[in-house]
Structures are given as structure tokens and as C-alpha cells.
CSV table of C-alpha atoms and ligand atoms in Angstrom, one decimal:
chain,number,residue,atom,x,y,z
B,5,MET,CA,0.0,0.0,0.0
B,6,THR,CA,1.7,3.2,-1.1
B,7,ALA,CA,1.3,6.8,-2.2
B,8,SER,CA,4.6,6.3,-4.2
B,9,HIS,CA,6.1,9.8,-4.2
B,10,LEU,CA,2.8,11.7,-3.7
B,11,PRO,CA,0.9,13.2,-0.8
B,12,TYR,CA,-1.5,11.1,1.4
B,13,THR,CA,-4.5,11.7,-0.9
B,14,ARG,CA,-2.9,9.4,-3.4
B,15,ASN,CA,-2.4,6.4,-1.2
B,16,GLY,CA,-3.3,3.2,-3.2
B,17,LEU,CA,-2.4,-0.4,-3.9
B,18,LYS,CA,0.4,-1.5,-6.1
B,19,PHE,CA,0.6,-5.1,-7.4
B,20,PHE,CA,3.5,-7.3,-8.5
B,21,THR,CA,3.9,-10.8,-9.8
B,22,LYS,CA,7.1,-12.8,-10.4
B,23,LYS,CA,7.5,-10.9,-13.7
B,24,GLY,CA,7.4,-7.4,-12.1
B,25,GLY,CA,4.8,-4.6,-12.0
B,26,LEU,CA,1.4,-5.0,-13.6
B,27,THR,CA,0.0,-3.2,-16.6
B,28,SER,CA,-3.2,-1.1,-16.2
B,29,LEU,CA,-5.2,-3.9,-18.0
B,30,GLU,CA,-4.0,-6.4,-15.4
B,31,VAL,CA,-4.8,-4.1,-12.6
B,32,GLU,CA,-8.3,-3.7,-14.0
B,33,GLU,CA,-8.7,-7.5,-14.1
B,34,ILE,CA,-7.7,-7.7,-10.5
B,35,CYS,CA,-10.2,-5.0,-9.5
B,36,ASP,CA,-12.9,-6.8,-11.5
B,37,ARG,CA,-12.2,-10.1,-9.8
B,38,ALA,CA,-12.1,-8.4,-6.4
B,39,ALA,CA,-15.5,-6.8,-7.2
B,40,ARG,CA,-16.9,-10.2,-8.2
B,41,LYS,CA,-15.6,-11.7,-5.0
B,42,TYR,CA,-17.1,-8.9,-2.9
B,43,ALA,CA,-20.5,-9.3,-4.7
B,44,ASN,CA,-20.3,-13.1,-4.0
B,45,ARG,CA,-19.6,-12.4,-0.3
B,46,LEU,CA,-22.6,-10.2,-0.1
B,47,ALA,CA,-24.6,-12.9,-1.7
B,48,LYS,CA,-23.1,-15.3,0.9
B,49,VAL,CA,-21.5,-17.5,-1.8
B,50,SER,CA,-18.3,-19.1,-0.5
B,51,THR,CA,-15.1,-17.2,-1.5
B,52,MET,CA,-12.7,-19.8,-0.1
B,53,LEU,CA,-9.7,-20.3,-2.3
B,54,ALA,CA,-8.9,-23.9,-3.4
B,55,THR,CA,-5.2,-23.3,-2.4
B,56,PRO,CA,-5.1,-21.1,0.6
B,57,PRO,CA,-2.5,-18.3,0.5
B,58,THR,CA,0.8,-18.8,2.4
B,59,ARG,CA,2.6,-16.1,4.3
B,60,VAL,CA,6.2,-15.4,3.0
B,61,ASN,CA,8.6,-13.0,4.6
B,62,PHE,CA,9.9,-11.3,1.5
B,63,MET,CA,11.4,-8.4,3.3
B,64,SER,CA,13.9,-10.3,5.4
B,65,ALA,CA,15.0,-12.2,2.3
B,66,TYR,CA,15.3,-9.0,0.3
B,67,ALA,CA,17.3,-7.2,3.1
B,68,ALA,CA,19.6,-10.2,3.4
B,69,HIS,CA,20.1,-10.1,-0.4
B,70,LEU,CA,21.1,-6.4,-0.3
B,71,ARG,CA,23.5,-7.1,2.6
B,72,ASN,CA,25.1,-9.9,0.8
B,73,VAL,CA,25.6,-7.8,-2.4
B,74,ILE,CA,27.3,-5.1,-0.3
B,75,LYS,CA,29.5,-7.6,1.6
B,76,GLU,CA,30.6,-9.5,-1.6
B,77,ARG,CA,31.3,-6.4,-3.7
B,78,VAL,CA,33.1,-4.5,-1.0
B,79,ASN,CA,35.0,-7.6,0.0
B,80,HIS,CA,36.5,-5.7,3.0
B,81,PRO,CA,40.0,-6.9,3.7
B,82,THR,CA,39.7,-6.7,7.5
B,83,HIS,CA,36.0,-6.9,8.4
B,84,TYR,CA,34.1,-8.7,5.6
B,85,ASP,CA,30.8,-8.9,7.6
B,86,THR,CA,30.7,-5.3,8.7
B,87,PRO,CA,32.0,-3.4,5.7
B,88,LEU,CA,30.2,-0.2,6.7
B,89,LYS,CA,31.9,0.1,10.1
B,90,GLY,CA,33.2,3.7,10.5
B,91,PHE,CA,30.6,5.2,8.1
B,92,GLN,CA,27.7,7.3,9.3
B,93,ILE,CA,24.7,7.1,6.9
B,94,ILE,CA,21.5,9.1,7.4
B,95,VAL,CA,18.3,7.6,6.0
B,96,ASN,CA,15.2,9.7,5.4
B,97,ALA,CA,12.4,7.2,4.7
B,98,GLY,CA,9.7,10.0,4.4
B,99,ASN,CA,7.4,7.9,6.8
B,100,GLY,CA,7.1,5.4,3.9
B,101,SER,CA,8.3,1.8,3.9
B,102,GLY,CA,12.1,2.5,3.5
B,103,GLY,CA,12.9,2.3,7.3
B,104,PHE,CA,14.0,-1.3,6.9
B,105,PHE,CA,17.0,-0.2,5.0
B,106,THR,CA,18.3,1.4,8.2
B,107,TRP,CA,17.9,-1.4,10.7
B,108,ASP,CA,17.9,-4.4,8.4
B,109,VAL,CA,20.7,-3.4,6.0
B,110,LEU,CA,22.9,-0.6,7.2
B,111,ASP,CA,22.9,-1.3,11.0
B,112,LYS,CA,23.6,-4.9,10.4
B,113,LEU,CA,26.6,-4.1,8.2
B,114,GLY,CA,28.1,-2.0,10.9
B,115,ALA,CA,27.1,1.5,9.8
B,116,ASP,CA,26.1,4.3,12.3
B,117,THR,CA,22.6,5.5,11.3
B,118,PHE,CA,22.1,7.9,14.2
B,119,GLY,CA,20.3,11.0,13.0
B,120,SER,CA,18.1,9.2,10.5
B,121,LEU,CA,14.7,10.7,9.8
B,122,HIS,CA,11.1,9.7,9.4
B,123,LEU,CA,11.6,6.0,9.6
B,124,ASN,CA,8.2,5.0,11.0
B,125,PRO,CA,5.5,4.4,8.4
B,126,ASP,CA,2.7,7.0,8.6
B,127,GLY,CA,0.4,7.2,5.6
B,128,MET,CA,-0.4,10.8,6.3
B,129,PHE,CA,3.3,11.7,5.6
B,130,PRO,CA,3.3,14.4,8.4
B,131,ASN,CA,6.8,15.7,7.6
B,132,HIS,CA,7.0,16.2,3.9
B,133,ILE,CA,5.9,14.7,0.6
B,134,PRO,CA,7.9,11.5,0.4
B,135,ASN,CA,9.8,12.3,-2.8
B,136,PRO,CA,13.5,12.6,-3.4
B,137,GLU,CA,12.7,15.5,-5.7
B,138,ASP,CA,10.9,17.3,-2.8
B,139,LYS,CA,12.8,20.4,-1.6
B,140,THR,CA,11.8,19.9,2.0
B,141,ALA,CA,12.8,16.2,2.0
B,142,MET,CA,16.2,17.1,0.5
B,143,ALA,CA,16.8,20.1,2.8
B,144,LEU,CA,16.0,18.1,6.0
B,145,THR,CA,18.3,15.3,4.9
B,146,ARG,CA,21.0,17.8,4.0
B,147,ALA,CA,20.8,19.4,7.4
B,148,ALA,CA,20.9,16.0,9.1
B,149,VAL,CA,24.0,15.0,7.1
B,150,LEU,CA,25.8,18.3,8.0
B,151,ASP,CA,24.7,18.3,11.7
B,152,ASN,CA,26.1,14.8,12.1
B,153,SER,CA,29.1,15.1,9.8
B,154,ALA,CA,27.7,12.0,8.1
B,155,ASP,CA,29.2,10.4,5.0
B,156,LEU,CA,26.0,10.0,3.1
B,157,GLY,CA,22.3,10.9,3.3
B,158,ILE,CA,19.6,8.8,1.5
B,159,VAL,CA,16.1,9.8,0.6
B,160,PHE,CA,13.5,7.2,-0.4
B,161,ASP,CA,10.0,7.7,-1.6
B,162,THR,CA,7.3,5.6,0.1
B,163,ASP,CA,7.6,2.4,-1.9
B,164,VAL,CA,11.4,2.8,-2.3
B,165,ASP,CA,11.3,2.6,-6.1
B,166,ARG,CA,12.9,6.1,-6.2
B,167,SER,CA,15.8,7.4,-4.3
B,168,GLY,CA,18.1,10.4,-4.1
B,169,VAL,CA,21.3,11.0,-2.0
B,170,VAL,CA,23.1,13.8,-0.2
B,171,ASP,CA,26.9,13.7,-0.3
B,172,ALA,CA,29.2,14.3,2.7
B,173,LYS,CA,29.4,18.0,1.9
B,174,GLY,CA,25.6,18.3,2.0
B,175,ASN,CA,25.2,18.5,-1.8
B,176,PRO,CA,21.8,17.0,-2.9
B,177,ILE,CA,22.2,14.5,-5.7
B,178,ASN,CA,19.0,13.8,-7.5
B,179,GLY,CA,17.6,14.3,-11.0
B,180,ASP,CA,20.4,14.7,-13.6
B,181,LYS,CA,23.1,14.5,-10.9
B,182,LEU,CA,21.9,11.1,-9.7
B,183,ILE,CA,21.8,9.9,-13.3
B,184,ALA,CA,25.4,11.2,-13.7
B,185,LEU,CA,26.6,9.5,-10.5
B,186,MET,CA,25.0,6.2,-11.4
B,187,SER,CA,26.4,6.5,-15.0
B,188,ALA,CA,29.9,7.1,-13.6
B,189,ILE,CA,29.6,4.0,-11.5
B,190,ILE,CA,28.1,1.8,-14.1
B,191,LEU,CA,30.4,2.9,-16.9
B,192,ARG,CA,33.4,1.9,-14.8
B,193,GLU,CA,31.9,-1.6,-14.5
B,194,HIS,CA,30.6,-1.8,-18.1
B,195,PRO,CA,32.7,0.5,-20.4
B,196,GLY,CA,30.8,1.7,-23.4
B,197,THR,CA,27.4,0.8,-22.2
B,198,THR,CA,24.3,2.7,-23.2
B,199,VAL,CA,22.4,4.7,-20.6
B,200,VAL,CA,18.7,5.3,-21.3
B,201,THR,CA,17.0,8.3,-19.7
B,202,ASP,CA,13.9,10.4,-20.4
B,203,ALA,CA,14.4,13.4,-22.6
B,204,ARG,CA,14.3,16.0,-19.9
B,205,THR,CA,18.0,15.6,-19.1
B,206,SER,CA,20.5,18.3,-19.8
B,207,VAL,CA,22.8,18.5,-22.8
B,208,ALA,CA,25.6,18.5,-20.2
B,209,LEU,CA,24.5,15.1,-18.9
B,210,THR,CA,24.8,13.7,-22.5
B,211,ARG,CA,28.3,15.1,-22.6
B,212,PHE,CA,29.2,13.6,-19.2
B,213,ILE,CA,28.1,10.2,-20.3
B,214,THR,CA,29.8,10.3,-23.7
B,215,GLU,CA,33.0,11.7,-22.3
B,216,ARG,CA,33.2,8.5,-20.2
B,217,GLY,CA,32.8,6.4,-23.3
B,218,GLY,CA,29.1,5.7,-22.8
B,219,HIS,CA,26.1,6.2,-25.1
B,220,HIS,CA,23.1,8.3,-24.1
B,221,CYS,CA,19.7,7.3,-25.4
B,222,LEU,CA,17.1,9.9,-24.8
B,223,TYR,CA,13.6,8.4,-24.6
B,224,ARG,CA,10.1,9.0,-23.4
B,225,VAL,CA,9.1,10.3,-19.9
B,226,GLY,CA,7.7,7.6,-17.7
B,227,TYR,CA,9.8,5.0,-15.9
B,228,ARG,CA,8.1,2.1,-17.7
B,229,ASN,CA,9.0,3.7,-21.0
B,230,VAL,CA,12.6,4.2,-20.1
B,231,ILE,CA,13.0,0.7,-18.7
B,232,ASP,CA,11.1,-1.0,-21.6
B,233,LYS,CA,13.4,0.9,-24.0
B,234,GLY,CA,16.5,-0.5,-22.2
B,235,VAL,CA,15.0,-4.1,-22.3
B,236,GLN,CA,14.4,-3.6,-26.0
B,237,LEU,CA,17.9,-2.3,-26.7
B,238,ASN,CA,19.4,-5.3,-25.0
B,239,GLN,CA,17.2,-7.6,-27.0
B,240,ASP,CA,18.5,-5.8,-30.1
B,241,GLY,CA,22.0,-6.6,-29.0
B,242,ILE,CA,22.8,-3.1,-27.7
B,243,GLU,CA,24.3,-3.5,-24.3
B,244,THR,CA,22.4,-1.3,-21.9
B,245,HIS,CA,23.0,-1.6,-18.2
B,246,LEU,CA,21.3,1.5,-16.8
B,247,MET,CA,17.9,3.0,-17.3
B,248,MET,CA,17.0,6.1,-15.3
B,249,GLU,CA,14.4,8.8,-15.2
B,250,THR,CA,15.0,12.3,-13.9
B,251,SER,CA,12.3,11.6,-11.3
B,252,GLY,CA,14.7,9.2,-9.4
B,253,HIS,CA,13.4,5.9,-10.8
B,254,GLY,CA,16.4,3.8,-11.9
B,255,ALA,CA,16.8,0.3,-13.1
B,256,LEU,CA,19.8,-1.9,-13.7
B,257,LYS,CA,20.2,-4.8,-16.0
B,258,GLU,CA,22.0,-6.7,-13.2
B,259,ASN,CA,19.0,-6.2,-11.0
B,260,TYR,CA,16.4,-7.7,-13.3
B,261,PHE,CA,15.4,-4.3,-14.9
B,262,LEU,CA,13.5,-3.4,-11.7
B,263,ASP,CA,13.2,0.2,-10.6
B,264,ASP,CA,14.6,-0.4,-7.1
B,265,GLY,CA,15.7,2.7,-5.2
B,266,ALA,CA,17.3,0.6,-2.5
B,267,TYR,CA,19.5,-1.3,-5.0
B,268,MET,CA,20.5,2.0,-6.6
B,269,VAL,CA,21.7,3.2,-3.2
B,270,VAL,CA,23.4,-0.1,-2.6
B,271,LYS,CA,25.5,0.6,-5.7
B,272,ILE,CA,26.4,4.1,-4.4
B,273,ILE,CA,27.3,2.8,-1.0
B,274,ILE,CA,29.6,0.1,-2.5
B,275,GLU,CA,31.3,2.8,-4.5
B,276,MET,CA,31.7,5.1,-1.5
B,277,VAL,CA,33.4,2.3,0.5
B,278,ARG,CA,35.5,1.2,-2.4
B,279,MET,CA,36.8,4.8,-2.9
B,280,LYS,CA,37.7,5.1,0.8
B,281,LEU,CA,39.5,1.8,0.7
B,282,ALA,CA,41.4,3.0,-2.3
B,283,GLY,CA,42.5,6.0,-0.4
B,284,PHE,CA,40.2,8.6,-2.0
B,285,ASN,CA,38.7,10.8,0.7
B,286,ASP,CA,36.7,13.2,-1.5
B,287,GLY,CA,33.5,11.2,-1.3
B,288,ILE,CA,31.0,10.2,-4.0
B,289,GLY,CA,30.3,13.9,-4.9
B,290,SER,CA,33.7,14.1,-6.5
B,291,LEU,CA,32.5,11.6,-9.2
B,292,ILE,CA,30.2,14.2,-10.7
B,293,GLU,CA,32.3,17.3,-10.1
B,294,ASP,CA,32.6,18.0,-13.8
B,295,LEU,CA,28.8,17.8,-14.5
B,296,GLU,CA,27.8,21.2,-15.6
B,297,GLU,CA,24.4,22.5,-14.6
B,298,PRO,CA,22.1,24.1,-17.1
B,299,LEU,CA,22.0,27.9,-16.6
B,300,GLU,CA,18.2,27.9,-16.7
B,301,SER,CA,15.7,25.1,-16.3
B,302,THR,CA,12.0,25.3,-15.8
B,303,GLU,CA,8.8,23.3,-15.9
B,304,LEU,CA,5.4,24.9,-16.6
B,305,ARG,CA,2.0,23.2,-16.8
B,306,MET,CA,-1.1,23.9,-18.9
B,307,ASN,CA,-4.4,22.4,-17.9
B,308,VAL,CA,-6.6,21.1,-20.6
B,309,ILE,CA,-9.9,23.0,-20.6
B,310,ALA,CA,-12.4,20.3,-21.4
B,311,GLU,CA,-14.7,17.8,-19.8
B,312,PRO,CA,-12.4,15.0,-18.3
B,313,ARG,CA,-13.5,12.4,-20.9
B,314,HIS,CA,-12.4,14.7,-23.8
B,315,ALA,CA,-9.2,15.9,-22.1
B,316,LYS,CA,-7.0,13.2,-23.6
B,317,VAL,CA,-8.0,13.8,-27.2
B,318,LYS,CA,-7.6,17.6,-26.8
B,319,ALA,CA,-4.2,17.1,-25.3
B,320,VAL,CA,-3.1,14.8,-28.2
B,321,GLU,CA,-4.4,17.5,-30.6
B,322,ALA,CA,-2.3,20.2,-29.0
B,323,ILE,CA,0.9,18.1,-29.0
B,324,GLU,CA,0.5,17.0,-32.6
B,325,ALA,CA,-0.2,20.7,-33.6
B,326,PHE,CA,3.1,21.6,-31.8
B,327,ARG,CA,4.9,19.0,-33.9
B,328,GLN,CA,3.3,20.3,-37.1
B,329,TYR,CA,4.2,23.9,-36.3
B,330,ILE,CA,7.9,22.9,-35.9
B,331,GLU,CA,7.9,20.7,-39.0
B,332,GLU,CA,6.5,23.4,-41.1
B,333,GLY,CA,9.2,25.8,-39.8
B,334,LYS,CA,6.7,28.2,-38.2
B,335,LEU,CA,8.9,28.5,-35.1
B,336,GLN,CA,12.2,29.9,-36.3
B,337,GLY,CA,15.2,28.2,-35.0
B,338,TRP,CA,13.2,25.3,-33.5
B,339,GLU,CA,13.9,21.8,-34.8
B,340,LEU,CA,12.4,18.5,-33.7
B,341,ASP,CA,15.0,16.6,-31.7
B,342,SER,CA,15.3,12.9,-32.5
B,343,CYS,CA,17.6,11.3,-30.1
B,344,GLY,CA,20.2,13.8,-29.0
B,345,ASP,CA,23.7,12.3,-29.4
B,346,CYS,CA,22.3,8.8,-29.2
B,347,TRP,CA,23.6,6.5,-31.9
B,348,VAL,CA,20.5,4.3,-31.7
B,349,SER,CA,18.4,4.5,-34.9
B,350,GLU,CA,17.3,8.0,-35.4
B,351,GLY,CA,13.9,9.1,-34.2
B,352,CYS,CA,13.1,6.8,-31.3
B,353,LEU,CA,12.2,9.9,-29.3
B,354,VAL,CA,9.4,10.7,-31.7
B,355,ASP,CA,8.6,7.0,-32.2
B,356,SER,CA,9.1,6.9,-35.9
B,357,ASN,CA,11.1,3.6,-35.5
B,358,GLU,CA,10.2,0.6,-37.6
B,359,THR,CA,8.8,-1.0,-34.4
B,360,PRO,CA,7.3,1.9,-32.5
B,361,ALA,CA,6.4,1.3,-28.9
B,362,ALA,CA,2.8,1.8,-27.7
B,363,ILE,CA,2.4,5.4,-26.7
B,364,ASP,CA,0.9,6.2,-23.3
B,365,ALA,CA,1.4,9.9,-23.6
B,366,ARG,CA,2.5,12.1,-26.6
B,367,MET,CA,5.7,14.1,-26.3
B,368,TYR,CA,8.2,15.9,-28.5
B,369,ARG,CA,11.4,17.7,-27.8
B,370,ALA,CA,12.6,20.6,-29.9
B,371,LYS,CA,16.2,21.9,-30.0
B,372,VAL,CA,16.3,25.6,-30.2
B,373,SER,CA,19.0,27.8,-31.7
B,374,ASP,CA,19.6,31.3,-32.9
B,375,GLU,CA,22.3,33.1,-34.9
B,376,GLU,CA,24.1,34.6,-32.0
B,377,ASN,CA,24.4,31.5,-29.7
B,378,GLY,CA,23.9,28.4,-32.0
B,379,GLN,CA,21.9,25.7,-30.2
B,380,TYR,CA,21.3,27.1,-26.7
B,381,GLY,CA,18.3,25.2,-25.4
B,382,TRP,CA,15.5,22.7,-25.8
B,383,VAL,CA,11.7,22.6,-25.2
B,384,HIS,CA,10.0,19.4,-24.3
B,385,LEU,CA,6.2,19.4,-24.6
B,386,ARG,CA,4.2,16.4,-23.4
B,387,GLN,CA,0.9,15.1,-22.2
B,388,SER,CA,1.0,14.3,-18.5
B,389,ILE,CA,0.9,10.6,-18.0
B,390,HIS,CA,-1.7,10.8,-15.2
B,391,ASN,CA,-3.5,14.2,-15.3
B,392,PRO,CA,-5.4,16.3,-17.8
B,393,ASN,CA,-2.6,18.7,-18.4
B,394,LEU,CA,0.5,19.3,-20.6
B,395,ALA,CA,3.9,19.7,-19.2
B,396,VAL,CA,6.5,22.1,-20.8
B,397,ASN,CA,10.1,21.5,-19.7
B,398,MET,CA,12.8,23.9,-20.9
B,399,GLN,CA,16.5,24.3,-20.4
B,400,SER,CA,18.8,27.1,-21.7
B,401,THR,CA,22.5,27.7,-21.6
B,402,VAL,CA,22.1,31.5,-22.2
B,403,PRO,CA,20.6,34.0,-19.7
B,404,GLY,CA,16.9,34.7,-20.5
B,405,GLY,CA,16.8,31.7,-22.9
B,406,CYS,CA,13.8,30.0,-21.1
B,407,ARG,CA,11.9,33.3,-21.2
B,408,SER,CA,12.4,33.9,-24.8
B,409,MET,CA,11.5,30.3,-25.7
B,410,THR,CA,8.4,30.6,-23.6
B,411,ALA,CA,7.5,33.8,-25.4
B,412,VAL,CA,7.8,32.0,-28.8
B,413,LEU,CA,5.8,29.1,-27.5
B,414,ARG,CA,3.0,31.4,-26.4
B,415,ASP,CA,2.9,33.9,-29.2
B,416,LYS,CA,3.9,31.9,-32.2
B,417,PHE,CA,2.3,28.6,-31.3
B,418,LEU,CA,-0.3,28.7,-28.5
B,419,LEU,CA,-1.9,32.0,-29.6
B,420,ALA,CA,-1.3,31.6,-33.3
B,421,SER,CA,-2.9,28.2,-33.4
B,422,GLY,CA,-5.8,29.1,-31.1
B,423,MET,CA,-4.6,26.3,-28.7
B,424,ASN,CA,-5.0,28.9,-25.9
B,425,LYS,CA,-8.7,28.2,-26.1
B,426,THR,CA,-8.2,24.5,-25.2
B,427,LEU,CA,-5.3,25.1,-22.8
B,428,ASP,CA,-5.1,27.2,-19.7
B,429,ILE,CA,-1.9,29.2,-20.4
B,430,SER,CA,-2.0,31.2,-17.1
B,431,GLN,CA,1.3,29.6,-15.8
B,432,ILE,CA,2.9,30.6,-19.1
B,433,ASP,CA,1.5,34.2,-18.8
B,434,ASN,CA,2.7,34.4,-15.2
B,435,TYR,CA,6.2,33.2,-16.1
B,436,LEU,CA,6.4,35.9,-18.8
B,437,GLY,CA,5.1,38.4,-16.2
B,438,SER,CA,2.0,39.6,-18.1
I,585,G6P,O1,3.1,13.0,-16.4
I,585,G6P,P1,3.3,13.5,-15.0
I,585,G6P,O2,2.1,13.9,-14.3
I,585,G6P,O3,4.4,14.6,-15.0
I,585,G6P,O4,4.0,12.3,-14.2
I,585,G6P,C1,5.1,11.7,-14.8
I,585,G6P,C2,5.6,10.6,-13.8
I,585,G6P,O5,4.5,9.8,-13.6
I,585,G6P,C3,4.7,8.8,-12.7
I,585,G6P,O6,4.9,9.3,-11.4
I,585,G6P,C4,5.9,7.9,-13.1
I,585,G6P,O7,6.3,7.1,-12.0
I,585,G6P,C5,7.1,8.7,-13.5
I,585,G6P,O8,7.9,7.8,-14.2
I,585,G6P,C6,6.7,9.8,-14.4
I,585,G6P,O9,7.8,10.7,-14.6
């Protein structure tokens, strides 16, 4: 039972089988069966199962597995069973289910976890929204790391499929930085591997990955999309070990392509200990020192003004109109981005492959340039996966770039196409200060 990374109003149930997470059709079938069972119970028809369920303690097996991975990979020369002795690690479980990582993984490996935060599950999430992208979650973890002079801080969402970390200097590592950190670790283990991410990552991240000999495949927002792309690339013979979304979901080939926030952190901890044993005292933050940050980065949302049942169609219309405007050259200097620097067949970002994947939400990214600066930014426009709105993400390497791209988006596209009648552009107006 989880709210994932969302406030308490979004608590719900998540289902898994041996094969991993369920699709929405499978969830519908479960709900259908549950409804039938409930109706039967009301009608006093027996609902006894032919094979009664058995109770299995998955958590202790899982924690033991994580401990073993750390022990084996660190292979500590003097204390094999307690490789984290001498390290202080703060966990912020956001009152979700991640507390086990403190007492069942870290403590048992000899770490000092004093100062950890919000370890007891509380579905009302009284302290902050349980999301490694949440500013309060990160700020509180940072403060705890600095107050305790800890080596590492860890932030989980409620169901531990997302994570973020704070380094010993108090620097938050989430979003692009977390992808960079994981890429640095994975590229050392698998030189030349492909890293799949969603297409909201910075141009600097692509550079970071390619400079270390990796390939960066930019794909669709949505962790399932990113992971499925990685699975497909491997099937096509393109070695792909890491799939990550800027939201903090990350999956590794070696961990069955599961988005497992605890496993991600396990990899970071192993690297931290390994570095210390090798005599490097600068901590894991030093692995991403050369990752440049985009000068400007912003996200704006536009609600679809329509009855809920029509919202999806209207959103698709708006996104497709955006593509058409760019293709017809109506937005000067804007060009549809296919796959960044990715060497995978052109166009997977816009799903014009020979075998296009099923699309859960439409999205396009445009690279934007002008005479003075060359390519200086990008605009990513997409349907929200869950809500009746469109998300616009932008990044610029020149001052005022996001503002000027927003102005073009509003004046030359939203107003010119009449899309402002179907979309609530007040956030765009506010951003432009009018
Ligand atoms: O489409 P949005 O409302 O921005 O949500 C997008 C997000 O949806 C879910 O939370 C998925 O877990 C994420 O993978 C995805 O990034």
C-alpha cells in the first residue's frame, strides 16, 4: 500500500507478480475479480480459495540479499561482515516503507545510522511529501548530514522505487546529478554501455556520459517507457546496463530491470566504501564534479480545458499541432529533436522507428538555436501521464533563454494556433510576467 512519491491523498495499492509490476489492464482485471468476490460475499457465496495463500517474509530475504551484495562487492580486507563500520549514513524514509534499509541493511553491516529521519511508516506523511525531488525532503536530509558530519544521506519515496542521496558536503544528488553519479559507477563496470533516460535531461549530462565512453539514449518520460526501452535495446544486441528517469526511478540490467531505489543506493554505498579503501577521501560527490548544470531550467503546466472524458483527445491534438508547427518551420530556430547524441536508430524519441512502442502519452522535444548562440536550449512538450494537463520543460545555456523560448511558444504557437482556447496558459503568462 503506497502513495509512491505523492501526498497522502494518493495512497493506493500496487501489485506485483514474479514478472514485475502489472500493466493497467492487469490491474483492471484484479479489480474486476475483487468486485466479483465482494459481490459473492454479499450474496453469501463461498469465497474460499482452493489453495489457501501462504505467508512469506519477502522483506527479510530481500534485506539479506542487499546485505550480501554489499559484503561481496566491497570484500572488505579486515571486516568482511561489517563493511560499513566507520561510516555514518542518514536515511530519510519519508514515513514510507524504507525504514527497513536502516535497521535491516545498514545497521547490520556496521554503519552508524544515528540522526536518520522519518523512519516510521505513517500514511499521512506528516513531515514532507515522500519524494527525493521534494525540496523539504532534501533540505532536511542535507541538514541531518551536515549536523552529524555523516558520510551520506539517503532519501526514499514511500515504496522505495525512487531514491536520491546527499553527499558528505551536503550537496543534494537527485535528477540529472543522480543519473550522472550512477552512470559514472556503471560505466566503470561496463565500459561503453548505453544509458537510457527520459528526454528532460541536460545536454551536459549527455556530454558527461559520452566523455566517459558511454552512449546516451534519450527516450520518453515515464519510468516504464525508459525501462522498456532498455530491455528492447538489450534484446536488439545493444548492451544497456542503466535506465534512469530524472524523477529518481532507476533500473539496472544486473537487478532484473527493476526500478529499485534501495538497490540504486546499494551501488552508491559500495562505490563510497570502495573509494575510501582505495585512499580517495573526497566522497562520491567528486565523481560528478565536472557535470555542468544548465544555466536555466523550468517546468510549466497547462491544464486542458475540457470535460475530463475529452481531455486526452484535446491534449493529443495540442501536442500534434506543436509538432506540425515545428515541422512546417513556423517557429524559427526550432527543430524536432530525434535522439540527442544517441547512436541508436534516429527518431526513437518521436517513435518513428520501424517498431514503434505503444504510446501512453505524446511528447516531443525541440532543440532551439539562434544566430548569436547556436543551439542554446530545448523545449519538451508532453501530455502528463496521469493528469489532464500538458507539461512544458525547458533548459537554456544562455541567460533569459527560457523566457524567450516561452514567449515564442506562447505567441507563435499557442496564440497563433488558437490552442490557448483549449489550454489554460496562465502559468505561461505568469512566467512571462504579463
Ligand atoms: O506526467 P506527470 O504527471 O508529470 O507524471 C510523470 C511521472 O509519472 C509517474 O509518477 C511515473 O512514476 C514517472 O515515471 C513519471 O515521470
